[in-house]
Backbone as numpy.savetxt, mean C-alpha at the origin, in Angstrom:
# Nx Ny Nz CAx CAy CAz Cx Cy Cz
-5.93 -19.92 -0.38 -4.58 -19.38 -0.46 -3.95 -19.39 0.94
-2.65 -19.47 0.94 -1.90 -19.52 2.19 -1.70 -18.10 2.73
-1.87 -17.95 4.04 -1.64 -16.66 4.66 -0.15 -16.41 4.79
0.20 -15.19 5.22 1.61 -14.83 5.38 2.30 -15.81 6.32
3.61 -15.71 6.39 4.48 -16.74 6.95 4.09 -17.28 8.33
3.44 -16.51 9.16 3.13 -16.99 10.50 1.63 -17.24 10.70
0.87 -17.32 9.64 -0.55 -17.60 9.76 -1.42 -16.39 10.02
-0.85 -15.22 9.98 -1.62 -13.99 10.15 -1.78 -13.33 8.79
-2.79 -12.47 8.64 -2.98 -11.83 7.33 -1.83 -10.90 6.97
-1.61 -10.76 5.68 -0.68 -9.77 5.15 -1.30 -8.40 5.40
-0.53 -7.49 5.98 -1.05 -6.16 6.29 -0.68 -5.17 5.19
-1.61 -4.30 4.86 -1.34 -3.18 3.97 -1.26 -1.94 4.85
-0.10 -1.30 4.85 0.14 -0.14 5.71 0.31 1.11 4.87
0.01 2.25 5.47 0.37 3.53 4.86 1.50 4.14 5.69
1.92 5.34 5.35 3.05 5.95 6.03 2.78 6.15 7.53
1.55 6.52 7.87 1.21 6.76 9.27 1.25 5.46 10.08
0.66 4.40 9.55 0.67 3.14 10.29 2.06 2.51 10.30
2.86 2.74 9.26 4.24 2.26 9.24 5.03 2.91 10.37
4.85 4.21 10.58 5.56 4.91 11.65 5.18 4.33 13.01
3.94 3.95 13.18 3.49 3.34 14.43 4.19 2.00 14.66
4.28 1.21 13.60 4.91 -0.11 13.68 6.40 0.00 13.98
7.08 0.96 13.37 8.53 1.09 13.52 8.96 1.33 14.96
8.11 1.92 15.75 8.45 2.18 17.13 8.27 0.98 18.04
7.96 -0.18 17.46 7.60 -1.32 18.29 8.31 -2.61 17.88
9.64 -2.54 17.67 10.36 -3.78 17.38 11.42 -3.64 16.31
11.97 -4.79 15.91 12.98 -4.87 14.85 12.32 -5.35 13.57
12.75 -4.76 12.44 12.11 -5.07 11.17 13.12 -5.21 10.07
12.75 -5.97 9.04 13.52 -6.07 7.81 12.74 -5.33 6.74
13.46 -4.57 5.93 12.82 -3.85 4.83 13.41 -4.29 3.52
12.61 -4.27 2.49 13.07 -4.53 1.13 12.25 -3.65 0.20
12.92 -3.00 -0.74 12.19 -2.23 -1.74 11.52 -3.20 -2.70
10.33 -2.85 -3.13 9.59 -3.68 -4.08 9.27 -2.88 -5.33
9.24 -3.56 -6.44 8.71 -2.94 -7.65 7.19 -3.09 -7.60
6.50 -2.34 -8.45 5.05 -2.50 -8.54 4.70 -3.94 -8.90
5.49 -4.55 -9.79 5.22 -5.92 -10.22 5.35 -6.90 -9.06
6.35 -6.70 -8.20 6.53 -7.58 -7.04 5.40 -7.41 -6.04
5.01 -6.16 -5.79 3.89 -5.91 -4.87 2.61 -6.53 -5.42
2.39 -6.39 -6.72 1.21 -6.98 -7.37 1.22 -8.49 -7.20
2.37 -9.12 -7.43 2.47 -10.58 -7.31 2.17 -11.04 -5.89
2.67 -10.32 -4.90 2.41 -10.67 -3.50 0.92 -10.57 -3.20
0.29 -9.49 -3.64 -1.14 -9.33 -3.39 -1.96 -10.38 -4.13
-1.55 -10.70 -5.36 -2.27 -11.71 -6.14 -2.14 -13.11 -5.53
-1.05 -13.37 -4.79 -0.84 -14.68 -4.16 -1.74 -14.90 -2.95
-2.29 -13.83 -2.42 -3.09 -13.92 -1.20 -4.56 -13.68 -1.51
-5.42 -14.49 -0.90 -6.86 -14.31 -1.05 -7.29 -13.05 -0.29
-8.44 -12.53 -0.67 -8.95 -11.31 -0.05 -9.01 -11.42 1.47
-9.45 -12.56 1.97 -9.57 -12.73 3.43 -8.22 -12.89 4.13
-7.15 -13.03 3.37 -5.80 -13.17 3.93 -5.02 -11.86 3.91
-5.71 -10.76 3.62 -5.07 -9.44 3.57 -5.90 -8.49 4.42
-5.24 -7.71 5.25 -5.92 -6.72 6.08 -5.37 -5.33 5.76
-6.28 -4.38 5.61 -5.91 -2.99 5.31 -5.87 -2.22 6.63
-4.74 -1.57 6.91 -4.56 -0.85 8.18 -4.60 0.67 7.98
-5.20 1.13 6.91 -5.34 2.56 6.66 -6.73 2.82 6.09
-7.16 4.09 6.13 -8.50 4.43 5.64 -8.48 5.43 4.49
-7.31 5.75 3.96 -7.17 6.74 2.89 -7.64 6.16 1.56
-8.80 6.61 1.08 -9.37 6.10 -0.17 -8.50 6.46 -1.38
-7.84 7.63 -1.36 -6.96 8.00 -2.47 -5.81 7.01 -2.59
-5.23 6.62 -1.47 -4.15 5.63 -1.49 -4.67 4.29 -1.98
-5.81 3.89 -1.48 -6.38 2.61 -1.90 -6.65 2.60 -3.41
-7.22 3.68 -3.93 -7.46 3.77 -5.38 -6.15 3.73 -6.16
-5.12 4.41 -5.66 -3.82 4.42 -6.35 -3.21 3.02 -6.37
-3.39 2.27 -5.30 -2.87 0.89 -5.26 -3.49 0.07 -6.39
-4.81 0.14 -6.52 -5.48 -0.63 -7.58 -5.04 -0.15 -8.96
-4.97 1.17 -9.12 -4.64 1.73 -10.43 -3.20 1.44 -10.84
-2.25 1.70 -9.96 -0.84 1.60 -10.33 -0.31 0.17 -10.28
-0.88 -0.66 -9.42 -0.45 -2.06 -9.39 -1.21 -2.88 -10.42
-2.34 -2.36 -10.86 -3.13 -3.08 -11.85 -3.77 -4.34 -11.28
-4.20 -4.26 -10.02 -4.84 -5.43 -9.42 -6.35 -5.25 -9.42
-7.03 -6.37 -9.33 -8.49 -6.37 -9.26 -8.92 -5.69 -7.96
-9.96 -4.87 -8.05 -10.47 -4.17 -6.87 -11.10 -5.19 -5.92
-10.62 -5.17 -4.68 -11.14 -6.08 -3.65 -11.47 -5.27 -2.40
-12.21 -5.88 -1.51 -12.59 -5.22 -0.26 -11.81 -5.88 0.86
-10.67 -5.28 1.20 -9.85 -5.83 2.28 -10.40 -5.37 3.62
-10.49 -6.29 4.56 -10.98 -5.96 5.89 -10.06 -4.92 6.54
-10.66 -3.93 7.22 -9.87 -2.94 7.95 -9.53 -3.51 9.32
-8.27 -3.39 9.71 -7.83 -3.78 11.05 -6.88 -2.72 11.58
-7.03 -2.34 12.83 -6.07 -1.41 13.43 -4.68 -2.03 13.46
-3.66 -1.24 13.21 -2.29 -1.76 13.14 -1.83 -2.30 14.49
-2.45 -1.88 15.58 -2.02 -2.39 16.89 -2.31 -3.88 17.05
-3.08 -4.46 16.11 -3.33 -5.90 16.16 -2.24 -6.70 15.44
-1.20 -6.01 14.94 -0.11 -6.68 14.24 0.63 -7.59 15.22
1.05 -8.76 14.73 1.75 -9.74 15.55 3.22 -9.81 15.16
4.06 -10.27 16.08 5.49 -10.45 15.81 5.65 -11.43 14.66
6.48 -11.08 13.69 6.74 -11.93 12.54 5.75 -11.78 11.40
4.77 -10.91 11.57 3.75 -10.73 10.53 4.32 -9.94 9.36
3.88 -10.27 8.15 4.33 -9.59 6.94 3.42 -8.42 6.62
4.00 -7.41 5.98 3.23 -6.23 5.59 3.85 -5.61 4.35
3.02 -4.92 3.60 3.49 -4.06 2.52 3.05 -2.66 2.90
3.99 -1.72 2.90 3.68 -0.33 3.25 3.72 0.51 1.98
2.71 1.33 1.81 2.61 2.22 0.65 2.67 3.66 1.13
3.40 4.47 0.40 3.43 5.90 0.68 3.03 6.61 -0.60
2.01 7.39 -0.51 1.48 8.11 -1.66 1.96 9.55 -1.60
2.70 9.96 -2.61 3.14 11.35 -2.73 2.38 11.98 -3.88
1.67 13.03 -3.61 1.06 13.81 -4.68 1.68 15.19 -4.57
2.47 15.53 -5.57 3.19 16.80 -5.52 2.72 17.69 -6.66
2.62 18.98 -6.41 2.23 19.88 -7.48 3.32 20.02 -8.53
2.91 20.27 -9.72 3.85 20.51 -10.81 4.06 22.02 -10.89
5.23 22.45 -10.48 5.46 23.90 -10.44 4.54 24.50 -9.41
3.69 25.41 -9.85 2.75 26.04 -8.94 1.35 25.47 -9.08
1.15 24.57 -10.03 -0.18 24.01 -10.26 -0.21 22.53 -9.91
-1.17 22.10 -9.09 -1.25 20.68 -8.77 -1.71 19.84 -9.95
-2.44 20.45 -10.88 -2.93 19.73 -12.04 -2.49 20.47 -13.29
-1.95 19.74 -14.24 -1.52 20.32 -15.52 -2.60 20.00 -16.54
-3.07 21.00 -17.25 -4.05 20.77 -18.30 -3.31 20.56 -19.61
-3.56 19.42 -20.23 -2.89 19.08 -21.48 -3.75 19.39 -22.68
-3.28 18.94 -23.82 -4.03 19.13 -25.05 -5.34 18.36 -24.99
-6.33 18.86 -25.69 -7.63 18.21 -25.81 -8.27 17.93 -24.45
-8.02 18.79 -23.48 -8.69 18.69 -22.19 -8.15 17.63 -21.24
-7.04 16.98 -21.60 -6.50 15.97 -20.68 -5.92 16.65 -19.45
-5.97 15.94 -18.33 -5.45 16.47 -17.07 -4.38 15.53 -16.55
-3.29 16.10 -16.08 -2.18 15.31 -15.54 -1.91 15.73 -14.10
-1.62 14.76 -13.27 -1.17 15.03 -11.90 0.19 14.40 -11.76
1.09 15.10 -11.10 2.39 14.48 -10.78 2.16 13.62 -9.55
2.55 12.38 -9.66 2.29 11.44 -8.58 3.48 10.50 -8.46
3.85 10.21 -7.26 4.91 9.24 -7.03 4.48 8.36 -5.87
4.51 7.06 -6.07 4.10 6.15 -5.01 5.26 5.21 -4.72
5.56 5.03 -3.46 6.62 4.13 -3.02 5.98 2.91 -2.37
6.56 1.77 -2.60 6.11 0.57 -1.89 7.27 0.02 -1.09
6.96 -0.43 0.09 7.95 -1.05 0.96 7.33 -2.34 1.47
8.14 -3.31 1.77 7.64 -4.48 2.47 8.32 -4.52 3.83
7.53 -4.76 4.83 8.04 -4.77 6.20 8.18 -6.20 6.65
């Protein structure tokens, strides 16, 4: 598979690493749907994607909500990002419902209110 536009891996960022990147240059942003983010990840081989965060909850949410095959993306510090490199930034919001973080439904089901945003940098 072809790597991102300048021959560097596609970076997966979280909110913390995105904030680090924003202080270091000019960027273009575009909102993505889950389907678009999934298509971008599916177009790239595992070795052509680098994960710049260590949050396992976010990583699990990416697989679950995008519906992509679980892969082991190499971890790379965001400071290794190059000018012109592509990235997808994910922000995971887990908010409590009212006063309870988990709602117990009928027949023992459990619900969490969750909202995930995807950005492409």
